[in-house]
Each structure stands twice: as structure tokens, then as C-alpha cells.
Short mmCIF file of C-alpha atoms in Angstrom, two decimals:
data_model
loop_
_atom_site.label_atom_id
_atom_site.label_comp_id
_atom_site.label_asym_id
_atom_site.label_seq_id
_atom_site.Cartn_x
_atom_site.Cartn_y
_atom_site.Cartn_z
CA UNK A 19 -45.95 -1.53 2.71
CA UNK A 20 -42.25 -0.43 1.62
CA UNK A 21 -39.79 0.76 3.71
CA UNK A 22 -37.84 1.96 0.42
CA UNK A 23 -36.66 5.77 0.55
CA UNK A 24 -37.80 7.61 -2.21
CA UNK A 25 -35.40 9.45 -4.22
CA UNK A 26 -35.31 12.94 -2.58
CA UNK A 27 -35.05 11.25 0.54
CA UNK A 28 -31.79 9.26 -0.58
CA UNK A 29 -30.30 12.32 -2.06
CA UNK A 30 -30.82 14.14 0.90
CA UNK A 31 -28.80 11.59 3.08
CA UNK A 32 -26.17 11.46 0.90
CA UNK A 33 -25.81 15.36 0.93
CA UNK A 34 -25.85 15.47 4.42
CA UNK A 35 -23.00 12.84 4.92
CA UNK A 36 -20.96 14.46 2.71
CA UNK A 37 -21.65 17.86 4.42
CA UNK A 38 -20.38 16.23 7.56
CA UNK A 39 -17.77 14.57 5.87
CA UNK A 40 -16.35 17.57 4.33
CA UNK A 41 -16.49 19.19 7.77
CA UNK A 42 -14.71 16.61 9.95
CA UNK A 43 -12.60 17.28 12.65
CA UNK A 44 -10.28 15.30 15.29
CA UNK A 45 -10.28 18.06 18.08
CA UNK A 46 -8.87 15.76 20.79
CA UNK A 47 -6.35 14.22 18.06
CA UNK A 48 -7.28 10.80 19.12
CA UNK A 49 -6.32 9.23 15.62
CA UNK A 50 -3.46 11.17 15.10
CA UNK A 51 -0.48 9.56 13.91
CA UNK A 52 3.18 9.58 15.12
CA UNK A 53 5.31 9.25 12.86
CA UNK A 54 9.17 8.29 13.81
CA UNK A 55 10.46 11.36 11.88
CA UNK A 56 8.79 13.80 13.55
CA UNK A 57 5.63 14.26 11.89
CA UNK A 58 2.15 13.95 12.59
CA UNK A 59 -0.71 12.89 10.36
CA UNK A 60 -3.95 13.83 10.99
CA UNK A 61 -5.79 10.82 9.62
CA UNK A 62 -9.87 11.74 10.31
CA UNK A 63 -10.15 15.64 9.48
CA UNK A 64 -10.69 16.48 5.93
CA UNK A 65 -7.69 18.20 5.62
CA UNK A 66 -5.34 15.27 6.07
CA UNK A 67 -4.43 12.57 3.66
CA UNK A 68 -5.00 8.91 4.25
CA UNK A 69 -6.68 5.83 2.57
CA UNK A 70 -9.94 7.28 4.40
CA UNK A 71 -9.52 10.65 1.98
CA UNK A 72 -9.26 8.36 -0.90
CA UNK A 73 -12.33 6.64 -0.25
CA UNK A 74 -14.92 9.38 0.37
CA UNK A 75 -13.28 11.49 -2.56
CA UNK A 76 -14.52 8.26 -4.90
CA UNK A 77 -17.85 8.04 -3.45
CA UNK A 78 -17.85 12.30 -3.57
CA UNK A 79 -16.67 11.74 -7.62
CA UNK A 80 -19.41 8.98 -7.92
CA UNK A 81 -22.08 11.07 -6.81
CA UNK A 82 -20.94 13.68 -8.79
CA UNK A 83 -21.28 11.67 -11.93
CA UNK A 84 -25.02 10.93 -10.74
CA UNK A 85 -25.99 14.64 -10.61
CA UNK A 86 -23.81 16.55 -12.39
CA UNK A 87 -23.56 18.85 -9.21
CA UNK A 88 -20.79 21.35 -9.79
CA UNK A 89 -20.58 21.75 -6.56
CA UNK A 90 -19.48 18.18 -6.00
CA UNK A 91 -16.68 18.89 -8.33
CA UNK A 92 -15.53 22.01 -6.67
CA UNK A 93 -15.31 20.16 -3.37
CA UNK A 94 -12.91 17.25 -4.83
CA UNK A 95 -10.54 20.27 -6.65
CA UNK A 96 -10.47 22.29 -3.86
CA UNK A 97 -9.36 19.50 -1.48
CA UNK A 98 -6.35 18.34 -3.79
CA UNK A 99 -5.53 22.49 -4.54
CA UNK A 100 -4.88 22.11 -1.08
CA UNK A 101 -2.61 18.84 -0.61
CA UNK A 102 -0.76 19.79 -3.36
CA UNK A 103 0.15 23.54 -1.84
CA UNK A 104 1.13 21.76 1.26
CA UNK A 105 3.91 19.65 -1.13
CA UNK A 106 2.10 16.46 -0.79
CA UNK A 107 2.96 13.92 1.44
CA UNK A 108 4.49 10.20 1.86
CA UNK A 109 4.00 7.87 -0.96
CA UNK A 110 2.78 4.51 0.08
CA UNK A 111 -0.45 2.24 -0.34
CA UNK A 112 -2.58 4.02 1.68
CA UNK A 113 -2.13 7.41 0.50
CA UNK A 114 -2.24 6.40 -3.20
CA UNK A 115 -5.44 5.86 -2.52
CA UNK A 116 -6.99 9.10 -3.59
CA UNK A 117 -5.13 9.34 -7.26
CA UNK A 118 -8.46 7.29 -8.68
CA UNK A 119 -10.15 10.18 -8.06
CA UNK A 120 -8.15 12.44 -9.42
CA UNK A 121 -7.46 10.39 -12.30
CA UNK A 122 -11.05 10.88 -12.85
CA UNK A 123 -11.34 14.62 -12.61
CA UNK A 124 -7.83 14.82 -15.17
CA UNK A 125 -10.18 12.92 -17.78
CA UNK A 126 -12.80 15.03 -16.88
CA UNK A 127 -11.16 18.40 -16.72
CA UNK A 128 -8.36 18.31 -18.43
CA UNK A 129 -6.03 20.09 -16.17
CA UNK A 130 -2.61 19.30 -16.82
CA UNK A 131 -1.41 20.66 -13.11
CA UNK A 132 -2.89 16.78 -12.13
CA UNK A 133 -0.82 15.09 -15.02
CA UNK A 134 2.68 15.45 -13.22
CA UNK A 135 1.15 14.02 -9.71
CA UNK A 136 -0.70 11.14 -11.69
CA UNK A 137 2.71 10.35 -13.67
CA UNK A 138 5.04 10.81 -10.60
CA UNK A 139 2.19 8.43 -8.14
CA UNK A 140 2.13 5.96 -10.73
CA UNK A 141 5.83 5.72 -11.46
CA UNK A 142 6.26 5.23 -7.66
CA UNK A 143 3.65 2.33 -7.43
CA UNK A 144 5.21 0.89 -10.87
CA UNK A 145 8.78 0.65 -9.73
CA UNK A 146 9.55 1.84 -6.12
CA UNK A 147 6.85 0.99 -4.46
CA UNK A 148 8.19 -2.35 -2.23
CA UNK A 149 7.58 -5.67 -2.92
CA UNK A 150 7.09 -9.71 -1.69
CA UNK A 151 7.98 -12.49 -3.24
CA UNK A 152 6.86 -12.99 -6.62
CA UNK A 153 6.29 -9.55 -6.98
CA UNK A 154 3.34 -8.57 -5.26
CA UNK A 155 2.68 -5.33 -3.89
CA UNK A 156 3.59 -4.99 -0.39
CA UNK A 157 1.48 -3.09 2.25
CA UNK A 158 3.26 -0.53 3.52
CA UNK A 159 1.88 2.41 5.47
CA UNK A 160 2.67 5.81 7.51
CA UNK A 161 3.53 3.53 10.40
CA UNK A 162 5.20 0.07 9.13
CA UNK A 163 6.22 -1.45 6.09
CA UNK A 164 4.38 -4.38 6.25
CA UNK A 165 7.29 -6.61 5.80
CA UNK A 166 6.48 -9.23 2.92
CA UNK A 167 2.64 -8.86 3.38
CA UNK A 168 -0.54 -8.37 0.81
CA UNK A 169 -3.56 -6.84 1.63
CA UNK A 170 -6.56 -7.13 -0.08
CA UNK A 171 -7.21 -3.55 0.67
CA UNK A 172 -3.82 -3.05 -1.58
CA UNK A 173 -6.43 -3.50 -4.75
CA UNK A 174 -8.57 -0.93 -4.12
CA UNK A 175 -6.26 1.20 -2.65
CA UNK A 176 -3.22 1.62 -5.04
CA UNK A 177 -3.63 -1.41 -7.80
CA UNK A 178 -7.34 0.39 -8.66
CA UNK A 179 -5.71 4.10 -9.15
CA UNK A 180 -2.90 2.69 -11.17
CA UNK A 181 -5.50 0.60 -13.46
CA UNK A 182 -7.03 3.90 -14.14
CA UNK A 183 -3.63 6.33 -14.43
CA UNK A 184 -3.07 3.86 -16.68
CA UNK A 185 -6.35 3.90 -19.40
CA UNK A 186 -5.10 7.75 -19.56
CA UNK A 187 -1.44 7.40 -20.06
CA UNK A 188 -1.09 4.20 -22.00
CA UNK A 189 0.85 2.22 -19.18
CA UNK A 190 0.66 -0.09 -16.04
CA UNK A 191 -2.74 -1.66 -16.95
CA UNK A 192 -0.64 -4.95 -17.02
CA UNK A 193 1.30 -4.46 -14.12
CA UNK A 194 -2.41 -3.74 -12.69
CA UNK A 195 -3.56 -6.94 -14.16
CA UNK A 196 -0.85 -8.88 -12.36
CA UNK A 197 -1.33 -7.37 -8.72
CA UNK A 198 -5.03 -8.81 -9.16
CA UNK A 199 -4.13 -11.94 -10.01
CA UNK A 200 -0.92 -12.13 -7.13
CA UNK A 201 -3.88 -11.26 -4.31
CA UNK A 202 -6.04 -13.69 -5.53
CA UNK A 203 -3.51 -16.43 -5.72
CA UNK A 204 -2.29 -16.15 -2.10
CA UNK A 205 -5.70 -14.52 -0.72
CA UNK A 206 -8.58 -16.47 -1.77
CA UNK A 207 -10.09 -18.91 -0.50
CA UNK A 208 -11.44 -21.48 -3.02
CA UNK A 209 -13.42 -23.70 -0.10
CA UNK A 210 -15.45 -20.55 1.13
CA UNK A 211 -15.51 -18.15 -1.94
CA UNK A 212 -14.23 -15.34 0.12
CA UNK A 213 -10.84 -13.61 0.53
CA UNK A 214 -8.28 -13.82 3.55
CA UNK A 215 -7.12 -10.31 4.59
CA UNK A 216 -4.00 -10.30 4.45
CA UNK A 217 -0.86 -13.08 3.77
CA UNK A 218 2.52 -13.14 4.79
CA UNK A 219 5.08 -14.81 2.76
CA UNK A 220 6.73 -16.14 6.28
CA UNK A 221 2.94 -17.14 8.03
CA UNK A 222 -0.68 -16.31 7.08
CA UNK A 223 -3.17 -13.65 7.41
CA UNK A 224 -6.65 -13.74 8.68
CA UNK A 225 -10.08 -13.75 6.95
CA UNK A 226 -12.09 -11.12 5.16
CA UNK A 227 -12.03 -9.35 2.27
CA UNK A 228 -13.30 -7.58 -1.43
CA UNK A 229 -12.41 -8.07 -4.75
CA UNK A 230 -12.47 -5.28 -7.52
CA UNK A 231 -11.73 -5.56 -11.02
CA UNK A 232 -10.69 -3.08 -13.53
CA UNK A 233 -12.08 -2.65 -16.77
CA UNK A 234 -11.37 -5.08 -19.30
CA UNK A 235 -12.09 -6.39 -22.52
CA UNK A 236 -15.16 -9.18 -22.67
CA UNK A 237 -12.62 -11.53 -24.19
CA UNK A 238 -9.67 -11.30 -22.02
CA UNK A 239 -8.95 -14.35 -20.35
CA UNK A 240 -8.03 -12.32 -16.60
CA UNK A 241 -11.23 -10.33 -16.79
CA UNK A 242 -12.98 -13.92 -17.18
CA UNK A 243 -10.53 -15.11 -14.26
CA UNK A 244 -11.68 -12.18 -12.12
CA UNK A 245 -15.16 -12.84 -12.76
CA UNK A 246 -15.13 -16.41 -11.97
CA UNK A 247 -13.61 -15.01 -8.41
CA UNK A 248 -16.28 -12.33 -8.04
CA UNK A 249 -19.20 -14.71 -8.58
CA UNK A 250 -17.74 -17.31 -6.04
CA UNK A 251 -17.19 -14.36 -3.40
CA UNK A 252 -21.04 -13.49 -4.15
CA UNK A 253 -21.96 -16.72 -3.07
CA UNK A 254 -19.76 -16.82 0.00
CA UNK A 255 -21.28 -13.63 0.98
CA UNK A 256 -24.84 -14.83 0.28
CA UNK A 257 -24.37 -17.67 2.93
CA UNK A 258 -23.28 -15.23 5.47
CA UNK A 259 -25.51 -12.24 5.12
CA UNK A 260 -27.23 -11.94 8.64
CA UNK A 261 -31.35 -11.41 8.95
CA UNK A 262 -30.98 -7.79 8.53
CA UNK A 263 -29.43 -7.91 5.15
CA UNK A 264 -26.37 -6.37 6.27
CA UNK A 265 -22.76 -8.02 6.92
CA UNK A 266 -20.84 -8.12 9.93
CA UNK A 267 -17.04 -6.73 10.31
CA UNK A 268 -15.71 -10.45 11.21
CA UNK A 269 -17.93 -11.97 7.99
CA UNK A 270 -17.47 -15.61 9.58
CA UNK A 271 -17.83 -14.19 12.98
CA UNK A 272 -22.05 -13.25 13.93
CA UNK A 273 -20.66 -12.13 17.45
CA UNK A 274 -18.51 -9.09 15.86
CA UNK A 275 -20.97 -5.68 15.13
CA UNK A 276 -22.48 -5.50 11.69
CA UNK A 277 -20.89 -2.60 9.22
CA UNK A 278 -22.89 -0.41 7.45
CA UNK A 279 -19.94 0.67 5.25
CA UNK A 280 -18.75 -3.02 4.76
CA UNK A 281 -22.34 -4.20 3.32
CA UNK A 282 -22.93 -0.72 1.34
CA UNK A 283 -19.87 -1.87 -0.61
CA UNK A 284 -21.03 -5.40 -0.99
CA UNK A 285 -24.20 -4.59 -2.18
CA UNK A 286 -22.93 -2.19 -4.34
CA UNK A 287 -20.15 -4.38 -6.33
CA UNK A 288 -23.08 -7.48 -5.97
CA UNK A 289 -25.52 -4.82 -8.21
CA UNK A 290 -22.53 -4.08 -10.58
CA UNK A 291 -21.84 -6.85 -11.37
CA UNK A 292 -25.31 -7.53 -12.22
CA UNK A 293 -25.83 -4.80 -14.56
CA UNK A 294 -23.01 -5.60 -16.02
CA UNK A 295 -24.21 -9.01 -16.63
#
């Protein structure tokens, strides 16, 4: 017998979390952020703006490509309508985060109100944006700069939305290109097939991490590269996938909790790249 949702079922999950995504709210301001110039960034409720706001908007945009739900659409639109009346807000890795998605709806839509706040984000990450030694992207956030350290989560959340700003306006696909191949020099492990976290350029980082790749030609030699680097972090994954299927937060670590978010995205980017043989 299968334990395998049916269809309805799965849609009806996913409509539900983003119903209560939509609608969260930090009422006791518990992850509220301090910033040293007075403000204070709400980084949970749906109204803020934060690397988590950039992730569910892609898996929002995602689904919305599934159904065709206009709804869906309405829901990403409205939330940048709002950001953008509010003037926006610090530019840094994190918060690039959600121009993928918007990049997405400007192909879509059409609506040249996005174009400026594509160009402007993009220009930022291009040429202001900070940087380590030999030129890679350097983490900086709401609350530090990060001196001389990359992140993997740098890829997905800034090097990804300029890899796609730039398929639409004819520019910083190889600047994109480079960041991929900067984290994988200093981040990945060769021995283990996975990815450290994070490296400094005066020390080392710790262990964990996911590798994306933008969309490339079949012949061109850094898509093959990335490839080769996805298909050796498959197999480090396979050898430390626990009974249950499902990864835990500390990959090498089986005493840290297993995350359901961490192994949705693994399984995900493992079927991807199947499909896409």
C-alpha cells in the first residue's frame, strides 16, 4: 500500500501553507531586528522584507506557473505594490533575494514600474555590492557586513536574481557565471561532494550547503563545470540521507533535528536535475 498523496491532497497543502504564509505575524516581535540606525526590521510577518520573503515569493511564483492561479499572481504583485510604496529598503544579499521573483513576473507581465527596481538591484549587486578577495561576493546583511566572507546562501540569494535580471536586460550573466564558480572554488569540498557554508578569506567556515545553477547553454564549458559539482553533491547527499528519507540541519551531524525545508529543496534540485538529464 502507498502512502503517496494524491494530487488534490498535495494541492491542498500547498494552499494552505501559503494561506498561512501570507498571513504571518510576529506579535511578540521575537525576530525583530535592531538595527544600529534606528530601525527595526520585522523579519517573519509578511509585510517585512528579508531573504525569508524572497524565498516563499519563488516557491508562491513556482506554484503559480503550475496552475495558472491568478490569484497566486495577485498575491506576489500586491506584496511588492506594497514594499515599493514604503520606498524599499536596504540593499544587501539578503534582501536581493526577492528580485528573482520579480524578475519573473516583469517577463511575465510586462510592467515597466518593476524595470527601474530590477535595473537599480542589479546595478547595486554588479558594482557596489562589497567584495573579498578575488572578487567574490561578500555576505553582508541588516546586521553585519560579513567582513571578507562567502556564503553559499549568497547563490541563491543575490547571484540567482542577478542571473535572471540579466536573461532580460542583456547583462551580468557573466558576472553571475563567475560568483558560481568563486563559491565553488573556496566552498566545496572535493573529498565529500558537499559544500562548506561559509569561508573566510582570514580562517574557514563550517559545513553544509546547496548548489544552484543558472541556465546555460549545453555546450558551455561552466554549465558542464557546475554539473560535474551538482552530481558529486548528489552523491554526498545520498550517503547521508537518514532512514526517513529526509536530511538533517547539521548534514554530517545525525544528532542535529532533521529539516523538512532543507530535504524539500534537495529533493527538488536532485529531480531537476534529472529531468533535465
Amino acid at each position: 500500500m502507498t502512502t503517496k498523496p494524491s494530487s488534490p491532497q498535495v494541492r491542498e497543502a500547498i494552499d494552505l501553507l501559503i494561506i498561512n504564509m501570507v498571513n504571518i505575524k510576529d506579535p511578540t516581535g521575537q525576530f525583530l531586528l535592531h538595527l544600529q540606525d534606528g530601525r527595526v526590521i520585522d523579519t517573519k510577518s509578511w509585510h517585512g522584507w528579508e531573504w525569508t520573503h524572497g524565498i516563499g515569493l519563488y516557491g508562491i511564483w513556482k506554484y503559480y506557473e503550475m496552475t495558472g492561479n491568478p490569484d497566486l499572481l495577485r498575491i506576489i504583485e500586491e506584496w511588492f505594490a506594497a514594499r515599493f510604496a514604503e520606498g524599499g529598503t536596504t540593499k544587501n544579499i539578503n534582501t536581493m533575494a526577492v528580485f528573482l521573483t520579480l524578475a519573473y513576473v516583469y517577463e511575465k507581465t510586462g510592467n515597466v514600474a518593476y524595470l527601474p527596481w530590477l535595473d537599480t538591484w542589479a546595478e547595486w549587486a554588479m558594482y557596489d555590492l562589497p567584495r573579498t578577495r578575488y572578487g567574490g561576493m561578500q555576505h553582508a546583511t541588516y546586521l553585519t557586513e560579513n567582513h571578507q566572507q562567502l556564503w553559499d546562501d549568497t547563490l541563491m540569494m543575490t547571484v540567482l536574481p542577478l542571473a535572471k535580471i540579466g536573461k532580460l536586460l542583456t547583462a551580468y550573466i557573466e558576472e553571475a557565471k563567475r560568483q558560481f564558480l568563486v563559491h565553488i572554488k573556496y566552498l566545496f569540498d572535493t573529498r565529500t561532494g558537499l559544500f562548506y557554508h561559509g569561508w573566510t578569506f582570514e580562517g574557514c567556515g563550517h559545513n553544509f550547503a546547496q548548489v544552484h545553477w543558472a541556465h546555460l547553454q549545453p555546450n558551455d564549458p561552466i554549465r558542464m563545470h557546475l554539473i560535474d559539482t551538482l552530481e558529486a553533491q548528489c552523491e554526498g547527499l545520498k550517503s547521508l540521507q537518514n532512514s526517513s528519507g529526509s536530511w538533517h540541519t547539521l548534514l554530517d551531524h545525525p544528532d542535529s533535528y532533521t529539516e523538512a525545508s532543507a530535504t524539500a529543496g534537495f529533493a527538488y534540485g536532485i529531480l531537476k536535475r534529472v529531468r533535465k538529464r
